[in-house]
Coordinates of C-alpha atoms in Angstrom, one line a residue:
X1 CA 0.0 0.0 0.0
X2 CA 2.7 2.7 0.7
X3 CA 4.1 1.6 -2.7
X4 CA 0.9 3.6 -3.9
X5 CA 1.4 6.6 -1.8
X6 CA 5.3 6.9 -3.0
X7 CA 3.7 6.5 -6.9
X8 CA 1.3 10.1 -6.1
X9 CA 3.9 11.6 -4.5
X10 CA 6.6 10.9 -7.6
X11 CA 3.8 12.3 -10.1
X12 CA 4.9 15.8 -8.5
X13 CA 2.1 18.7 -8.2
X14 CA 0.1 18.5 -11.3
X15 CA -3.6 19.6 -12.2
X16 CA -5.4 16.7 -10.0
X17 CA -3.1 16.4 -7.3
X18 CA -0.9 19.1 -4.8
X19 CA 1.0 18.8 -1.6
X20 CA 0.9 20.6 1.2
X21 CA 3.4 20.3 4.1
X22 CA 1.0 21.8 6.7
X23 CA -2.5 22.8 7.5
X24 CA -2.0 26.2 9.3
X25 CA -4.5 28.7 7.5
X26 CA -7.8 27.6 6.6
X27 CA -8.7 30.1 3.9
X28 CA -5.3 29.2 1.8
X29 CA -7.2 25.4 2.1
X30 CA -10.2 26.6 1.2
X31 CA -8.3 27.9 -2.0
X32 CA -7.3 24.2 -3.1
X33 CA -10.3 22.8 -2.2
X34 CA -12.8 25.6 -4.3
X35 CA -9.6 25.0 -7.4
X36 CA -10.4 21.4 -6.9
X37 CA -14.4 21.1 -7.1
X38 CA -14.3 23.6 -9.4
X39 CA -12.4 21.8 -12.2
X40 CA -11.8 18.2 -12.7
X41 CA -11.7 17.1 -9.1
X42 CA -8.3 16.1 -7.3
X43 CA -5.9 15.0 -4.8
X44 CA -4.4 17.2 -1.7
X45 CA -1.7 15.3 0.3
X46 CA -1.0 16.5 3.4
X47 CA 2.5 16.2 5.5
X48 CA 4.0 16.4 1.9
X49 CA 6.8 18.8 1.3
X50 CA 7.0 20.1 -2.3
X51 CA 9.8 18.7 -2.8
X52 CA 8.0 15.2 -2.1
X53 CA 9.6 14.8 1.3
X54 CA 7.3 12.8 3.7
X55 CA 7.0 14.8 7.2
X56 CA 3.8 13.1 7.9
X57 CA 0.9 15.3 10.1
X58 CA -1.1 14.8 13.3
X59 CA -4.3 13.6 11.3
X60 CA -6.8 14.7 14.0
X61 CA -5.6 18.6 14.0
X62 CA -4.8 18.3 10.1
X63 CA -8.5 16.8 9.4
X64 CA -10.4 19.5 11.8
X65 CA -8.4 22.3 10.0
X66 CA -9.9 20.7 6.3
X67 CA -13.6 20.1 7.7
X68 CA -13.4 23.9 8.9
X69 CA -11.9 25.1 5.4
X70 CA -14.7 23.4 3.4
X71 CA -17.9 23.8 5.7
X72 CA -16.9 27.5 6.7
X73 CA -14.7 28.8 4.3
X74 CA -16.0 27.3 1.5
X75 CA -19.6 28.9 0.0
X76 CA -21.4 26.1 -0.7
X77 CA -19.4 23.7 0.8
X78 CA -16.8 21.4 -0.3
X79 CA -17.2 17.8 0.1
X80 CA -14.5 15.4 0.7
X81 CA -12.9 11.9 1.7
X82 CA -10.0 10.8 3.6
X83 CA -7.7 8.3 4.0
X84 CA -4.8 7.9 5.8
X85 CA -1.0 6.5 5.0
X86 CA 1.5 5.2 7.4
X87 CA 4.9 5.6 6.2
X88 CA 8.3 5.2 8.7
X89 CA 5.6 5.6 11.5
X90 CA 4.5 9.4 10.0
X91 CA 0.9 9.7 8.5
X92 CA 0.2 11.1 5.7
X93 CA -3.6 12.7 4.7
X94 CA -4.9 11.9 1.6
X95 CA -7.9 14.3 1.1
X96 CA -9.7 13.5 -2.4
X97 CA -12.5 16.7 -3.7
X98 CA -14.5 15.1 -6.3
X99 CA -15.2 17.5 -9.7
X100 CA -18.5 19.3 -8.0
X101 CA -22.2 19.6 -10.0
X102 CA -22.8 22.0 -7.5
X103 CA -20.2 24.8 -8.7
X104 CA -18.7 27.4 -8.6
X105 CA -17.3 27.1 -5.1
X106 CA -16.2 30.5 -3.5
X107 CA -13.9 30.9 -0.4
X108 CA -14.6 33.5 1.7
X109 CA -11.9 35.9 2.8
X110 CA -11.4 38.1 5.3
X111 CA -12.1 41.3 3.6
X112 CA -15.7 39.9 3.1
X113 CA -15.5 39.2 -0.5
X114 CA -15.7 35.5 -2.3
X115 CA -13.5 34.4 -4.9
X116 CA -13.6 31.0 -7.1
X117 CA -10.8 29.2 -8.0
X118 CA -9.8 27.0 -10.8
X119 CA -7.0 24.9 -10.9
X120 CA -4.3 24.8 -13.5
X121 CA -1.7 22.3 -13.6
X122 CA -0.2 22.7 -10.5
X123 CA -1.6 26.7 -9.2
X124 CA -4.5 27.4 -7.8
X125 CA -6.2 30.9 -9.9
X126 CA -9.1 32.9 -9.4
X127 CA -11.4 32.0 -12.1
X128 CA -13.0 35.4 -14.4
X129 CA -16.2 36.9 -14.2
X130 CA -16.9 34.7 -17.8
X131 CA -16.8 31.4 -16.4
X132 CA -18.4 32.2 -13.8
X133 CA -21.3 33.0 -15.4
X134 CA -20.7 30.1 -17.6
X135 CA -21.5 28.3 -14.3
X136 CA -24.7 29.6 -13.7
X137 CA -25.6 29.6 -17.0
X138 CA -25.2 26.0 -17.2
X139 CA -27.3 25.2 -14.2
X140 CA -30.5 26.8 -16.4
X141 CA -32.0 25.0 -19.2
X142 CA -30.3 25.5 -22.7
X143 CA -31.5 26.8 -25.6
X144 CA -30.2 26.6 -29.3
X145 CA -29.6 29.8 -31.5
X146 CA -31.9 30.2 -34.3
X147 CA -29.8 33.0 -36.2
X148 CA -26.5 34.8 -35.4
X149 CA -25.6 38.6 -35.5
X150 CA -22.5 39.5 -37.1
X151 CA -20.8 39.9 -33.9
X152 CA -21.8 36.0 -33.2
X153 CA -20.9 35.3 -36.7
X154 CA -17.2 37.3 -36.5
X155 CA -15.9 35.2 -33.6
X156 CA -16.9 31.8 -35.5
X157 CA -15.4 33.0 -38.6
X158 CA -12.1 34.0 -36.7
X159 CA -12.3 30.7 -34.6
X160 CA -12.2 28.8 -37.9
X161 CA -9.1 30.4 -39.3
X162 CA -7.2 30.6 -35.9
X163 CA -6.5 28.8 -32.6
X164 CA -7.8 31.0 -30.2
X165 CA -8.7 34.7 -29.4
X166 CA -8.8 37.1 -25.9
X167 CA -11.6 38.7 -24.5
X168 CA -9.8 42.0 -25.3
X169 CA -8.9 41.0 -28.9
X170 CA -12.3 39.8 -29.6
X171 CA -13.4 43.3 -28.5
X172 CA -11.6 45.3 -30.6
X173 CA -12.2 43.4 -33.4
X174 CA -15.4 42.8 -33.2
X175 CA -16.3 46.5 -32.3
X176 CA -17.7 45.6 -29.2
X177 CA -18.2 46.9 -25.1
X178 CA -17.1 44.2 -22.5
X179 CA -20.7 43.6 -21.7
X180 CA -21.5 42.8 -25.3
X181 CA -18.8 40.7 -25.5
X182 CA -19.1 39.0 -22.7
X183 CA -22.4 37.9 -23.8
X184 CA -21.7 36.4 -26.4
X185 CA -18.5 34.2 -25.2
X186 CA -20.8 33.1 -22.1
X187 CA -23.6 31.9 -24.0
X188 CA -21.3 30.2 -26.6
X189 CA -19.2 28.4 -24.2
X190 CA -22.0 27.0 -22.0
X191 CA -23.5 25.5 -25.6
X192 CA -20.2 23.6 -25.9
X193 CA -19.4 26.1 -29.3
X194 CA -16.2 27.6 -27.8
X195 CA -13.6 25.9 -25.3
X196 CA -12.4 28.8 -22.2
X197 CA -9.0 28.2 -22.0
X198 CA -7.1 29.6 -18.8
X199 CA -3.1 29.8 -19.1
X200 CA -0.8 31.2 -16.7
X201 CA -1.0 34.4 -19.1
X202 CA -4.4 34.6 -19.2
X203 CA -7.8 33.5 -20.6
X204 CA -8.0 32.5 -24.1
X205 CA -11.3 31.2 -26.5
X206 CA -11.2 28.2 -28.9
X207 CA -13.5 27.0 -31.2
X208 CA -14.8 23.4 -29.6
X209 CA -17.0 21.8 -31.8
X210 CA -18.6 23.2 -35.6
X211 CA -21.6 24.9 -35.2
X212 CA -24.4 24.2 -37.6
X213 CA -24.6 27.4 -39.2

């Protein structure tokens, strides 16, 4: 069983896994949980050093610290599962956040406000006012478009002869405010039309699947 264990912990930090040597501040918890739920689910280690050194945890204080991070910190809550490993007489936490239906997750600081996070490869990044309302656009029944403005109709065209575009391309090209485009990008993403893409520079938008135009 620990040969398991030593398997995660050689995989490194990646988009479905991350280590954390320490539970000492809920809200930065809360942060890798919401990145968690909020994307494709994952894998938090605890009394794991980045460097994949095992320190091992007291599991009791370690596992109070989570269940306050995700019931409290965590708006709606997180759900989770542990397990724990016994390595050299050290415990290790395994906490596993399953993808979440019920998203988007937001942690609550302490300067009141709420912040989702998404989680890509191995960093933890407040996700834009688009997908969020790409969220709660896909929790409301979906309709299909009947006909297309040109502003609709520019960003396919574009899609088709490039990999991607930013919000603030798409914009100025387009001839359109934030709102307007912001619109438009929601509505096509939640349809499954264009891919978000978030990068460590930024947010970008690819064409997903062929619209029947």
């Amino acid at each position: 069983m620990e040969e398991k264990l030593l398997q995660y912990i050689r995989e490194g930090e990646h988009q479905r896994q991350d280590f954390k040597f320490a539970v000492n501040d809920c809200e930065k918890i809360a942060r890798s949980l919401s990145a968690f739920a909020n994307t494709d689910g994952g894998r938090l280690l605890l009394g794991v050093k980045d460097n994949g050194s095992i320190v091992g945890v007291r599991s009791d204080e370690e596992y109070y610290m989570i269940e306050s991070a995700a019931l409290r910190y965590c708006e709606p809550p997180v759900s989770f599962s542990t397990y724990e490993w016994h390595v050299n007489n050290k415990i290790v936490l395994e906490i596993n956040i399953p993808a979440s239906e019920l998203k988007p997750h937001y942690v609550k600081q302490r300067n009141g406000k709420r912040v989702a996070y998404i989680r890509v490869d191995d960093m933890n990044i407040a996700a834009g006012r688009v997908l969020q309302k790409v969220w709660k656009r896909a929790k409301l029944s979906k309709g299909n478009l009947v006909t297309l403005n040109s502003a609709e109709m520019f960003i396919l065209d574009y899609l088709q002869n490039n990999d991607s575009i930013t919000f603030g391309r798409f914009c100025r090209l387009a001839g359109l405010t934030p709102w307007q485009a912001e619109r438009i990008l929601v509505s096509f993403v939640a349809m499954g039309i264009i891919e978000l893409v978030t990068l460590e520079t930024g947010v970008v938008y690819k064409l997903k699947n062929m619209p029947q135009l």
